[in-house]
PDB file of C-alpha atoms in Angstrom:
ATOM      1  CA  UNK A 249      -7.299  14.129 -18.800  1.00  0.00           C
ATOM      2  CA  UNK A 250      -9.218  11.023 -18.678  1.00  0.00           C
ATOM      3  CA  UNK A 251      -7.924   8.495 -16.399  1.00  0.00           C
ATOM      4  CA  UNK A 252     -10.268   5.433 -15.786  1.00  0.00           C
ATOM      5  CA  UNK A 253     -11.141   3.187 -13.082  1.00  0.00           C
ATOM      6  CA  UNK A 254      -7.937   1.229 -11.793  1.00  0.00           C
ATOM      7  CA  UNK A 255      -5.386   3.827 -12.794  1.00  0.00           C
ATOM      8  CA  UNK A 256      -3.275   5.746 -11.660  1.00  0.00           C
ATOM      9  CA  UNK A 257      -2.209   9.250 -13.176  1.00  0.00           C
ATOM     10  CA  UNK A 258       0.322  11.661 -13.302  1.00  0.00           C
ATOM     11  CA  UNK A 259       0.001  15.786 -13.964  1.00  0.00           C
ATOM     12  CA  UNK A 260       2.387  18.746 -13.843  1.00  0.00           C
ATOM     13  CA  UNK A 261       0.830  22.539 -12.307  1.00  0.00           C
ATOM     14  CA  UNK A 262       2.578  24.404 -14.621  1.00  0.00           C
ATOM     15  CA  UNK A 263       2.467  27.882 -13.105  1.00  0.00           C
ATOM     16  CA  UNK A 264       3.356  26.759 -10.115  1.00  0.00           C
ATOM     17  CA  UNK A 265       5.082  24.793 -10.542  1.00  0.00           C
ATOM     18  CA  UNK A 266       3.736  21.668  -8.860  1.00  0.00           C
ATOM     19  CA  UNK A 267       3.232  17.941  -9.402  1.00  0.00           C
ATOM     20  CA  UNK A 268       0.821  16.090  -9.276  1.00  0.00           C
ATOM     21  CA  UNK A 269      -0.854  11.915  -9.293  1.00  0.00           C
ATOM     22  CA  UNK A 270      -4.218  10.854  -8.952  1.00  0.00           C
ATOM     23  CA  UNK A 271      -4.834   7.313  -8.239  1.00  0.00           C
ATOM     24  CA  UNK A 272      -8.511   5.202  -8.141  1.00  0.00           C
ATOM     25  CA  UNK A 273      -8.237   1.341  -6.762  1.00  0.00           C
ATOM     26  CA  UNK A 274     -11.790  -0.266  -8.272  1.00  0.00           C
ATOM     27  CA  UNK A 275     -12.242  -3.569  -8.599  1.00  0.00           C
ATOM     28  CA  UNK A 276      -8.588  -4.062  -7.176  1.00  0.00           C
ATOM     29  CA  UNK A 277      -9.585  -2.993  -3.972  1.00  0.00           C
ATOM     30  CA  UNK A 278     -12.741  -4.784  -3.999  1.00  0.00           C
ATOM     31  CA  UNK A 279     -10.663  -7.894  -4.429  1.00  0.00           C
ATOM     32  CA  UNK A 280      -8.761  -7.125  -1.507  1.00  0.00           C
ATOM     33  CA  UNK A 281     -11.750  -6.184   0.401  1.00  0.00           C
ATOM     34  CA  UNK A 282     -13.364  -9.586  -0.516  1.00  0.00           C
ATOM     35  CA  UNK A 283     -10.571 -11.519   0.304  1.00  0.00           C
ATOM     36  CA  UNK A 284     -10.726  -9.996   4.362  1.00  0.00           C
ATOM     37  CA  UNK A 285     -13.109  -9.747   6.346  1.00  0.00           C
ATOM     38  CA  UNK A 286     -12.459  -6.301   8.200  1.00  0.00           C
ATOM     39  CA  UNK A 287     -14.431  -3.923  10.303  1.00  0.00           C
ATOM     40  CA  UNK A 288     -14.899  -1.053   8.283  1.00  0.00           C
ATOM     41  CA  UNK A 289     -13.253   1.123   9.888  1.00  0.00           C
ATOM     42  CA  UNK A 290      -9.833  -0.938   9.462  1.00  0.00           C
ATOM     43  CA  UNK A 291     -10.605  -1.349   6.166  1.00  0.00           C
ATOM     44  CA  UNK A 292     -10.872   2.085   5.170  1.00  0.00           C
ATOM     45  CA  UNK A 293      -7.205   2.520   7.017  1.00  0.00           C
ATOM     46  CA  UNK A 294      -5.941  -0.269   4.812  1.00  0.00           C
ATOM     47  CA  UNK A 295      -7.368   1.616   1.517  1.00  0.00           C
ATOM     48  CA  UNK A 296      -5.901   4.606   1.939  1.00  0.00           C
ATOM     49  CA  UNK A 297      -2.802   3.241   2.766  1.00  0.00           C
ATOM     50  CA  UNK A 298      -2.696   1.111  -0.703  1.00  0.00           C
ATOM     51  CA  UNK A 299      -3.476   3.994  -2.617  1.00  0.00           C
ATOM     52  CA  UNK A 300      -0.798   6.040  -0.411  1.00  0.00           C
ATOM     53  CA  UNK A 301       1.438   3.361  -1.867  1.00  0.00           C
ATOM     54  CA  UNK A 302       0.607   3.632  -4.983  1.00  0.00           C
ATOM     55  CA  UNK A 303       1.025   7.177  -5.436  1.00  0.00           C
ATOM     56  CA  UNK A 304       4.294   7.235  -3.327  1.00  0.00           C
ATOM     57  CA  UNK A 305       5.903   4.538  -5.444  1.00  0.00           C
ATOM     58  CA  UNK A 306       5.052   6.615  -8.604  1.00  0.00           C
ATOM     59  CA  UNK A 307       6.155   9.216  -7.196  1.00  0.00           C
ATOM     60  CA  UNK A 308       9.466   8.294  -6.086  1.00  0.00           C
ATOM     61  CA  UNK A 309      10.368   6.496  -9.483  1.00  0.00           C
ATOM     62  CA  UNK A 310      11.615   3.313  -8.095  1.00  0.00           C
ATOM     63  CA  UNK A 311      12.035   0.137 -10.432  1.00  0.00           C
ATOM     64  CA  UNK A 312      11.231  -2.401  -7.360  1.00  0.00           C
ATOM     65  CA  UNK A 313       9.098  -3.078  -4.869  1.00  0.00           C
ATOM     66  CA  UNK A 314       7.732  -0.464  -2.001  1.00  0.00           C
ATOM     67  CA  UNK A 315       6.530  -2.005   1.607  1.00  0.00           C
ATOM     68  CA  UNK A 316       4.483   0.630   3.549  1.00  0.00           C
ATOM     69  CA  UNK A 317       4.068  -0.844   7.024  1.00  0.00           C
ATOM     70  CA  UNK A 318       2.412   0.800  10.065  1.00  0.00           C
ATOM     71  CA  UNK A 319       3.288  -1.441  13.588  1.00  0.00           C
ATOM     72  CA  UNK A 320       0.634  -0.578  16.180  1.00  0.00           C
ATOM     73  CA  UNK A 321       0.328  -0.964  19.852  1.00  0.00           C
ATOM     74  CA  UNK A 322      -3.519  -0.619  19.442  1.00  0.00           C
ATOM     75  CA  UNK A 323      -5.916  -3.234  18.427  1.00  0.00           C
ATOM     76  CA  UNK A 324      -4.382  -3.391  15.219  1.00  0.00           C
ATOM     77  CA  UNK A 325      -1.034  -5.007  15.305  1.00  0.00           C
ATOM     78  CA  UNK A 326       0.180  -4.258  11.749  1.00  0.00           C
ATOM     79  CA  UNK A 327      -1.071  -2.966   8.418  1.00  0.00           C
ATOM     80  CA  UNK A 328       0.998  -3.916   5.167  1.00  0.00           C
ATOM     81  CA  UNK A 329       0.838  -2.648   1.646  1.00  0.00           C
ATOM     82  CA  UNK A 330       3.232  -3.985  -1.130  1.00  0.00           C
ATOM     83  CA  UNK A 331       3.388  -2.507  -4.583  1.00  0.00           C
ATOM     84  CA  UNK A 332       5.605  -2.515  -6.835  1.00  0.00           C
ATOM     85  CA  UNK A 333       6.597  -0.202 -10.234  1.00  0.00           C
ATOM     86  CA  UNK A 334       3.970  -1.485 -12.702  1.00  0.00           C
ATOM     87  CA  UNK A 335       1.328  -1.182 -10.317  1.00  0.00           C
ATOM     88  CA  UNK A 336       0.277  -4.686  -8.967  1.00  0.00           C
ATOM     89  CA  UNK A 337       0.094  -3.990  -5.137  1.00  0.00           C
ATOM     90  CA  UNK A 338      -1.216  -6.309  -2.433  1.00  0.00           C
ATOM     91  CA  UNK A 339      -2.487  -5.306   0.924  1.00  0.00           C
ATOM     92  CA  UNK A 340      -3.203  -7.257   4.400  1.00  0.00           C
ATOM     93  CA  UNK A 341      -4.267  -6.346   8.166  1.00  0.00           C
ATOM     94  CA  UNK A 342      -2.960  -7.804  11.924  1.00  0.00           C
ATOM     95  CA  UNK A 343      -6.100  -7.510  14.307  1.00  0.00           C
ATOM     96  CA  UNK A 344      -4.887  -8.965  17.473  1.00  0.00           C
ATOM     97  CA  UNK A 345      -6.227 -11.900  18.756  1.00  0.00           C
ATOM     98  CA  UNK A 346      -9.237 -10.970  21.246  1.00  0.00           C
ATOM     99  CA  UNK A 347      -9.122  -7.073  20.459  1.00  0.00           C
ATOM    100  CA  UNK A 348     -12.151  -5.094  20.071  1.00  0.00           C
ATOM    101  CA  UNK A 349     -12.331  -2.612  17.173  1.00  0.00           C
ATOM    102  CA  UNK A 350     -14.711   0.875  18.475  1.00  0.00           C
ATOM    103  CA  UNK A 351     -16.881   0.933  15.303  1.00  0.00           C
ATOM    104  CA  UNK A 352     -15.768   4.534  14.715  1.00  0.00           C
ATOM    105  CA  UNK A 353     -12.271   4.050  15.515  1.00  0.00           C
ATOM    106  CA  UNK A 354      -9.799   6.644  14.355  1.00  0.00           C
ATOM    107  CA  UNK A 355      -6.354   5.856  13.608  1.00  0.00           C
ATOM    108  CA  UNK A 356      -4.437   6.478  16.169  1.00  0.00           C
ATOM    109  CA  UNK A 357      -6.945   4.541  17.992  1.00  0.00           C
ATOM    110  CA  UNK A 358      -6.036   1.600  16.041  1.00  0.00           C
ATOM    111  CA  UNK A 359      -2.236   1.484  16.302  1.00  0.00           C
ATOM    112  CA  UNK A 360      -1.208   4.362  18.295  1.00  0.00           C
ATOM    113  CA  UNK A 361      -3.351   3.960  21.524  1.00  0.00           C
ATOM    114  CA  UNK A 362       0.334   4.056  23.777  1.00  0.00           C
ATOM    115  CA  UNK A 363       2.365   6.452  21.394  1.00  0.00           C
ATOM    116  CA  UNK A 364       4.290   3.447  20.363  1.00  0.00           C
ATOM    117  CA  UNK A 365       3.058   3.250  16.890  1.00  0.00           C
ATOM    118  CA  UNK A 366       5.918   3.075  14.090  1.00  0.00           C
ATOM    119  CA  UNK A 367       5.868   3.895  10.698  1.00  0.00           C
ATOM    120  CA  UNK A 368       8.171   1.598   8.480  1.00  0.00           C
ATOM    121  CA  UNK A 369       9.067   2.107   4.334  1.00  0.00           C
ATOM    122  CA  UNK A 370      10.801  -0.031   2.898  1.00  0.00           C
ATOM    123  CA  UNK A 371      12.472  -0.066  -0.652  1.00  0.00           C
ATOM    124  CA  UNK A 372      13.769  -3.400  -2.353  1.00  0.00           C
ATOM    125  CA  UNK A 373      15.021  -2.214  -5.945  1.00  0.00           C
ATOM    126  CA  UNK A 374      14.698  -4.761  -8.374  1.00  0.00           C
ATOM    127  CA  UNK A 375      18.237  -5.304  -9.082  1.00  0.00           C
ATOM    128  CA  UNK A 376      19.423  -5.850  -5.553  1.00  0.00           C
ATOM    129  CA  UNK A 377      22.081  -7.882  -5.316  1.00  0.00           C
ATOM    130  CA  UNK A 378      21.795 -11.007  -2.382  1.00  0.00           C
ATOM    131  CA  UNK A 379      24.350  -9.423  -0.064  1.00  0.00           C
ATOM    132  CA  UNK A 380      22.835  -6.248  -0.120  1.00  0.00           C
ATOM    133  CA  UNK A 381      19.633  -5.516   2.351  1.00  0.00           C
ATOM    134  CA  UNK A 382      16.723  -3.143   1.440  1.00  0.00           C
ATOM    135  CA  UNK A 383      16.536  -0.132   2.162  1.00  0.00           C
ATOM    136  CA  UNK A 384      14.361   0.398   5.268  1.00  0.00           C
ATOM    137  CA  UNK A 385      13.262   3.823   6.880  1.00  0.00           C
ATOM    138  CA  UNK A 386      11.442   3.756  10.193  1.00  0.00           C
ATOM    139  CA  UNK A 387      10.042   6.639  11.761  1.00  0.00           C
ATOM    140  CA  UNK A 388       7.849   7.331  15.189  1.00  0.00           C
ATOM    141  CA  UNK A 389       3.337   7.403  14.321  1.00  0.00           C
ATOM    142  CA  UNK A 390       3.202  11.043  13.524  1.00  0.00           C
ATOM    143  CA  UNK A 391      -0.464  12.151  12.576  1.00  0.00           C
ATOM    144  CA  UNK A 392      -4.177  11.363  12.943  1.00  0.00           C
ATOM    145  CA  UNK A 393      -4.411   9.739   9.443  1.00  0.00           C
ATOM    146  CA  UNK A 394      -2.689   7.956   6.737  1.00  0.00           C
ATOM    147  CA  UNK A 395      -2.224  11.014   4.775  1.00  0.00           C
ATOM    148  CA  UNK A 396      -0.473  12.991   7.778  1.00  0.00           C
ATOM    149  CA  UNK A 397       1.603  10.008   8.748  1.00  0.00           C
ATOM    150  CA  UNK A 398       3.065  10.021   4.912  1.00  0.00           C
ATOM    151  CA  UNK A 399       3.209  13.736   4.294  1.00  0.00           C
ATOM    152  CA  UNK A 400       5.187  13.560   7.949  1.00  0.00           C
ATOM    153  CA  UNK A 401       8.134  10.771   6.571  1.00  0.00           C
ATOM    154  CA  UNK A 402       7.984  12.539   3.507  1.00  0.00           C
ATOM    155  CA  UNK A 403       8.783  15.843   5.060  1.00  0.00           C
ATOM    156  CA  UNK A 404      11.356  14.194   7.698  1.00  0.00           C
ATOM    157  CA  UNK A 405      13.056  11.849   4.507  1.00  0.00           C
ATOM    158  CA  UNK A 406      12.726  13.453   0.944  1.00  0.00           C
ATOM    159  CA  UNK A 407      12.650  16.879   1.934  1.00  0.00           C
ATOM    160  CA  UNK A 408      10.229  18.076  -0.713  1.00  0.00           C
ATOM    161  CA  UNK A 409       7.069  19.664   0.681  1.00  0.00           C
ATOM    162  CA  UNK A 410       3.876  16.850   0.152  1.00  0.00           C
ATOM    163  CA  UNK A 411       0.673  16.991   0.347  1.00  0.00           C
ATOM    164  CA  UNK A 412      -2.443  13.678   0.334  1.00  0.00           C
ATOM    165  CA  UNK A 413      -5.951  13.897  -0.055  1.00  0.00           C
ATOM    166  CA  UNK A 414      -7.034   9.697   0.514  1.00  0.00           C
ATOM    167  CA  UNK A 415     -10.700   7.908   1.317  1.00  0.00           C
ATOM    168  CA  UNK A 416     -11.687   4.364   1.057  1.00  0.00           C
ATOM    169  CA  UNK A 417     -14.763   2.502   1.583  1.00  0.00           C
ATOM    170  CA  UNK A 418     -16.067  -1.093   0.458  1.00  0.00           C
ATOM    171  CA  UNK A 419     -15.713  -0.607  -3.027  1.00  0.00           C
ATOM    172  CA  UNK A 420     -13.258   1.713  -4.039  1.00  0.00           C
ATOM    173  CA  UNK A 421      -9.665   3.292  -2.528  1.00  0.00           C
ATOM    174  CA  UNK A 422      -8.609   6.737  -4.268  1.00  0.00           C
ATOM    175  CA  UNK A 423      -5.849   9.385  -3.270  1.00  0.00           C
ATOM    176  CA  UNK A 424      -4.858  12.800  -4.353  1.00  0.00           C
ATOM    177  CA  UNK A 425      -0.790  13.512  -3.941  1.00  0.00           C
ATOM    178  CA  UNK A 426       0.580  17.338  -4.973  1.00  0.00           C
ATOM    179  CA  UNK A 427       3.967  17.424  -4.762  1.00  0.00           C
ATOM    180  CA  UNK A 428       5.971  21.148  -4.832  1.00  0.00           C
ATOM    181  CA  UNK A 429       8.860  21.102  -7.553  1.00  0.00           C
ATOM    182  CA  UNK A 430      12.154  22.931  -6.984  1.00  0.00           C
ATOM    183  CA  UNK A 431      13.657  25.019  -9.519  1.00  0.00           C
ATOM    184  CA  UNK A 432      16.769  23.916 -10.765  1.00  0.00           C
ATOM    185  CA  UNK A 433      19.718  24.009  -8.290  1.00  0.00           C
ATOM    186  CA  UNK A 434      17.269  23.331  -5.653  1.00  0.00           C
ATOM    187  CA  UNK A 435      16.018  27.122  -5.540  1.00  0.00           C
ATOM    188  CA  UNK A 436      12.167  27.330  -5.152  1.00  0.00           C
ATOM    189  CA  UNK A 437      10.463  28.313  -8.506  1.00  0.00           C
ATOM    190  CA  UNK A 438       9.811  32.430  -8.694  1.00  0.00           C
ATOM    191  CA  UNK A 439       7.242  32.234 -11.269  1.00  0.00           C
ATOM    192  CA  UNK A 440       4.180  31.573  -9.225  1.00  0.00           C
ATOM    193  CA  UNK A 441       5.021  32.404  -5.295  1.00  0.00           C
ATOM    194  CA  UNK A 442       1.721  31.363  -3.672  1.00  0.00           C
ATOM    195  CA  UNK A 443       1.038  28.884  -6.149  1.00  0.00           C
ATOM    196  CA  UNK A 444       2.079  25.546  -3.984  1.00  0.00           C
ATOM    197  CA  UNK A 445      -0.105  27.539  -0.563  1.00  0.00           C
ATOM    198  CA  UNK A 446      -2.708  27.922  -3.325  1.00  0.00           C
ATOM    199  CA  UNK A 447      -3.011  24.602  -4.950  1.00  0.00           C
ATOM    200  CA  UNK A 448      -3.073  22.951  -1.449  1.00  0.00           C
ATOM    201  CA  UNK A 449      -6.086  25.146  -0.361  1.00  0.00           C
ATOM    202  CA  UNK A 450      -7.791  23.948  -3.240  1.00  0.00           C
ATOM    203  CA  UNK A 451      -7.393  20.715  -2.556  1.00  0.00           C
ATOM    204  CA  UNK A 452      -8.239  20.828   1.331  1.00  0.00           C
ATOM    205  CA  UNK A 453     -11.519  21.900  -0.277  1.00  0.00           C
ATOM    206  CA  UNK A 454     -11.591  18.446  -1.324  1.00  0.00           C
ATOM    207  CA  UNK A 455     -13.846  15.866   0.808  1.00  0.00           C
ATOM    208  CA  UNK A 456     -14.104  11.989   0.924  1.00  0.00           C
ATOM    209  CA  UNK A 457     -17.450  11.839  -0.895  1.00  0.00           C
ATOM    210  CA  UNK A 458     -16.246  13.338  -4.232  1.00  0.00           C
ATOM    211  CA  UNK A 459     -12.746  11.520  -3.940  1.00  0.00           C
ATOM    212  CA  UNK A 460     -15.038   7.884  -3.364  1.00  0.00           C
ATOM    213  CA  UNK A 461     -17.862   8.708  -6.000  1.00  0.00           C
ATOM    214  CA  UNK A 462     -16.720  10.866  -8.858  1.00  0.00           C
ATOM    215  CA  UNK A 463     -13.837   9.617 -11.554  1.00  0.00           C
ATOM    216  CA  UNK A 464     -10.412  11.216 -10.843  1.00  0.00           C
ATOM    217  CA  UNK A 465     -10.596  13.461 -14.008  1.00  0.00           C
ATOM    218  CA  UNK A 466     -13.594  14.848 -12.831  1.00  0.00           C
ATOM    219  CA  UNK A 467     -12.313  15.785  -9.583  1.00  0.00           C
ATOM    220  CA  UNK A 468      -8.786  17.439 -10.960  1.00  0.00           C
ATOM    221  CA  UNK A 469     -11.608  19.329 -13.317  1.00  0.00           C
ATOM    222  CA  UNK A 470     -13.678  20.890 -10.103  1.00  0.00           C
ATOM    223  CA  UNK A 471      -9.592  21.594  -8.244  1.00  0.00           C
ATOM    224  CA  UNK A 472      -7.879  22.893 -11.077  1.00  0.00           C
ATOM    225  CA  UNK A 473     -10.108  24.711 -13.750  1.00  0.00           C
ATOM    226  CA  UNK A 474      -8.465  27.777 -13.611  1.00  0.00           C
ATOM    227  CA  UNK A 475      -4.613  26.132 -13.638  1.00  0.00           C
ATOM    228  CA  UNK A 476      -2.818  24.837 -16.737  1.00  0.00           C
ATOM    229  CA  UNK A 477      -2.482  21.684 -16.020  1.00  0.00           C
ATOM    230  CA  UNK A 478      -0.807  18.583 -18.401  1.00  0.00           C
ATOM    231  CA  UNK A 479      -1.602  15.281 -18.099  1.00  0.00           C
ATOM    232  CA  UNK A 480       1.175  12.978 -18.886  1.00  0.00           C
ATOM    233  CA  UNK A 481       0.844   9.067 -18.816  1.00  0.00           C
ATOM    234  CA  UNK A 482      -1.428   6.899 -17.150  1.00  0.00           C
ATOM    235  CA  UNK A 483      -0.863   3.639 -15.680  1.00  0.00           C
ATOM    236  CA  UNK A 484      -3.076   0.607 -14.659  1.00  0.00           C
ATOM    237  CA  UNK A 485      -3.061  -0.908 -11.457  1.00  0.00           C
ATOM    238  CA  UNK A 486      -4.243  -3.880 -10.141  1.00  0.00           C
ATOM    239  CA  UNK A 487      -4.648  -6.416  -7.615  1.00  0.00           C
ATOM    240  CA  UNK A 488      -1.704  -8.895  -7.615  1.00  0.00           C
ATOM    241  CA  UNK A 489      -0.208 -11.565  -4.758  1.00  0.00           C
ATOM    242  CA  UNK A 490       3.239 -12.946  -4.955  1.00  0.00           C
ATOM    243  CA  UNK A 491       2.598 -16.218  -3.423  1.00  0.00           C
ATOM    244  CA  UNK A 492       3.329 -19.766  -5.059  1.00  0.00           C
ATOM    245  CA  UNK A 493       2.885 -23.071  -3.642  1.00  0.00           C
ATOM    246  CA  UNK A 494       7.195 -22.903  -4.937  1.00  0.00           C
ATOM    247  CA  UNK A 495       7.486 -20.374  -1.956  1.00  0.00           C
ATOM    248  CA  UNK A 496       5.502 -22.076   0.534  1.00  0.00           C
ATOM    249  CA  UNK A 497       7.697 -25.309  -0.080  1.00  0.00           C
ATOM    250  CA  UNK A 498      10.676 -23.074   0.246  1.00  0.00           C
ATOM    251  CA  UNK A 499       9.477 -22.091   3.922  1.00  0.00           C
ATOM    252  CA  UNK A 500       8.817 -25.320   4.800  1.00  0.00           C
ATOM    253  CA  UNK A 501      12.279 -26.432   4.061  1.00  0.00           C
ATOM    254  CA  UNK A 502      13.017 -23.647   5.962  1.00  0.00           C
ATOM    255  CA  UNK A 503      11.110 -24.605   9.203  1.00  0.00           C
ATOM    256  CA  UNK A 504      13.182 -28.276   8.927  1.00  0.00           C
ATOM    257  CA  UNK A 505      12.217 -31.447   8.122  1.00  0.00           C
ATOM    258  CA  UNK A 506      11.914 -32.433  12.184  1.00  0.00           C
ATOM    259  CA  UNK A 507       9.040 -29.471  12.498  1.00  0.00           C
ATOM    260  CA  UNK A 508       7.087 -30.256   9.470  1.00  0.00           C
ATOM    261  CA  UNK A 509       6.778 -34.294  10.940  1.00  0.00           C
ATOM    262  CA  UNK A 510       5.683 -32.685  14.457  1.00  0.00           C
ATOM    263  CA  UNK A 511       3.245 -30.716  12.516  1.00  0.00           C
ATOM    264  CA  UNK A 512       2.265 -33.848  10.166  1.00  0.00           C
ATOM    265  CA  UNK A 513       2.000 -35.916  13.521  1.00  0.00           C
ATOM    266  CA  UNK A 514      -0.467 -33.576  15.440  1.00  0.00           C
ATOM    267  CA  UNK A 515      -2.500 -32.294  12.330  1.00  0.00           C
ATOM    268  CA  UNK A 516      -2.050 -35.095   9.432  1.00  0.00           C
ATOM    269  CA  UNK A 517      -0.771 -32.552   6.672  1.00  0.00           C
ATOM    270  CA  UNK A 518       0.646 -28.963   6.859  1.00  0.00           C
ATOM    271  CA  UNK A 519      -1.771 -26.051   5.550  1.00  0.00           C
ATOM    272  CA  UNK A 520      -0.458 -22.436   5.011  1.00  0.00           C
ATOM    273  CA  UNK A 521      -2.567 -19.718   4.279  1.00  0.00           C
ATOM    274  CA  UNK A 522      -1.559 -16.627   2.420  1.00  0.00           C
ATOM    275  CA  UNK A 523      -2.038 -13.539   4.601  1.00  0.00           C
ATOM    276  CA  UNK A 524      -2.215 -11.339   1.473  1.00  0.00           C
ATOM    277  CA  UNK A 525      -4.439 -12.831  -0.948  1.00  0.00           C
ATOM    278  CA  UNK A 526      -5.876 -15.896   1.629  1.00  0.00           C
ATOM    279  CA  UNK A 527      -5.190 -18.702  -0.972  1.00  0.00           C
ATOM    280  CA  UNK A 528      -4.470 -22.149   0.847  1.00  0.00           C
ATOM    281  CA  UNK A 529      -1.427 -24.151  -0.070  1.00  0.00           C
ATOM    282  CA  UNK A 530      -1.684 -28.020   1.558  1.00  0.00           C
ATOM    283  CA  UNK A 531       1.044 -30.641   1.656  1.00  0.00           C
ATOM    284  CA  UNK A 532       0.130 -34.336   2.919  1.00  0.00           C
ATOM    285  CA  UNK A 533       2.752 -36.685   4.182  1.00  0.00           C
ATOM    286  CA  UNK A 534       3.914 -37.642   0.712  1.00  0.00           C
ATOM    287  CA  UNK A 535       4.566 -34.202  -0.478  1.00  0.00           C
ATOM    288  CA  UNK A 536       6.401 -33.370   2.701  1.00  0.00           C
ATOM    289  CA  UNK A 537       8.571 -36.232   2.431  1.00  0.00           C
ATOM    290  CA  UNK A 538       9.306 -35.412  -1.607  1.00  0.00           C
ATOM    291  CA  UNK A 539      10.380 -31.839   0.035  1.00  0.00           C
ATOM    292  CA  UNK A 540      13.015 -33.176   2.314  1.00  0.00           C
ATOM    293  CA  UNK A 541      14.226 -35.544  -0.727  1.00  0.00           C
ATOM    294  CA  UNK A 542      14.774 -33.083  -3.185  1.00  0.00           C
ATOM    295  CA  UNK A 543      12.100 -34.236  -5.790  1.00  0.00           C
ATOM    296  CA  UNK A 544       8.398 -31.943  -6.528  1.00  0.00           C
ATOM    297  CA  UNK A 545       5.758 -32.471  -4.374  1.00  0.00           C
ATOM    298  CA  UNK A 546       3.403 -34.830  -6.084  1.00  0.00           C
ATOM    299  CA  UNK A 547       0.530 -32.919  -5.828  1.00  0.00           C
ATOM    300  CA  UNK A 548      -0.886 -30.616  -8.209  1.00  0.00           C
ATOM    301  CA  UNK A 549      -1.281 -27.115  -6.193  1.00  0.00           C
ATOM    302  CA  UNK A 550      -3.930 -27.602  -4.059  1.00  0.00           C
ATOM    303  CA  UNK A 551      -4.902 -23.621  -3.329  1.00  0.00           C
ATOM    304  CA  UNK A 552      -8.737 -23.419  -1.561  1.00  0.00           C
ATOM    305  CA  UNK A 553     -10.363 -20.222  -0.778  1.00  0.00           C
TER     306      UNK A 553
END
């Protein structure tokens, strides 16, 4: 199976029978690494969440978009990852203000320091209708990294035994997700007993080095040689941002026009920066005013680095 750089791939065990998706974030995650400056250590956290995401969305077959949130109580406040079915995903990080990051923080150092961390999904299919609210599961920190904290709510939620192998650095995000199949009527496959205990060893033998260095089909190669295993398709995935200058005018009609003139009056125009992808919208006095009136802003969209 060749799966390239940016891609994300699925695979079936076939003796075992178990599942299987393979993901590598390239250049995508460099632009997201580029775009924030992070100590590495929260950084790494944030790629292996993304490609968590990716491989959870994929897994779960969900036409919409998939919000993987972790709430801390640590120095981090909050680390987001959005991604949605075709894989364009976009990722971003809360340090709180005046918080010191230990340069070999773990985890649980980072948002669970007081056991109040929380775990959030979320799941906003593509067809909702207005009146309806996603669908949002939120579950106590459980686990000393990203891939127990997901194997934990997907244990607790989906009931189907999960495994994740994830590692991140500066310049690329990758994740290994095995998945056990049921037999149909729910009954656990007879053909291969040991085969979902076995796989999972195999994998555990896995470390960050060849997960961060060495392309994914090599590394299902060095697992698997000895299991039948079928690729099926592969998908790209990329590094894409949902903001708009539209949106940001939309908020700011939101805030009222009385709090964008306080704002105009103490700073001479409004500027909102995107938290995501840290493009910068601005609106001066006469594009504020054109909000409040109903007609376009007349500038052309200002967006600064």
């Amino acid at each position: 199976m060749d799966a390239g750089p940016d891609s994300l791939s699925r695979f079936l065990l076939r003796g075992a029978p178990v599942r299987g998706e393979i993901v590598s974030l390239d250049a995508a995650w460099r632009t997201v690494v580029e775009r924030h400056a992070l100590p590495a250590c929260v950084r790494n956290c944030l790629g292996e969440l993304s490609a968590a995401a990716l491989l959870l969305a994929a897994s779960l077959k969900f036409d919409g978009m998939l919000v993987l949130q972790i709430h801390g109580d640590g120095p981090v406040a909050l680390l987001v990852v959005e991604c949605d079915a075709g894989g364009g995903f976009r990722a971003t990080v809360k340090i709180r203000e005046g918080a010191v990051v230990p340069e070999e923080a773990r985890l649980t150092d980072l948002v669970n320091a007081d056991g109040r961390g929380r775990f959030v999904v979320t799941l906003d299919p593509r067809t909702r209708s207005p009146s309806r609210q996603p669908y949002q599961g939120i579950v106590p920190f459980e686990g000393d990294s990203v891939a127990q904290v997901l194997e934990h709510y997907m244990g607790r939620s989906e009931q189907v035994p999960t495994r994740l192998w994830l590692a991140a650095d500066d310049s690329r995000a990758t994740g290994l997700l095995l998945q056990r199949l049921p037999e149909e009527g729910g009954r656990a496959a007879p053909s291969d007993a040991d085969g979902w205990n076995r796989l999972c060893r195999l994998a555990d033998t896995l470390r960050s080095p060849e997960l961060l260095e060495l392309p994914a089909s090599q590394v299902l190669h060095r697992l698997f040689w000895q299991e039948p295993l079928h690729g099926f398709d592969q998908r790209a995935c990329r590094f894409s941002c949902s903001c708009s200058r539209d949106k940001v005018a939309s908020m700011l009609r939101l805030l009222g026009e009385a709090e964008v003139a306080s704002i105009l009056t103490e700073r001479g125009s409004v500027a909102v920066r995107c938290e995501f992808c840290n493009l910068g919208y601005g609106f001066d006095a006469v594009d504020c005013a054109a909000l409040f009136a109903g007609a376009e802003p007349h500038s052309a969209p200002g967006q600064s680095q």
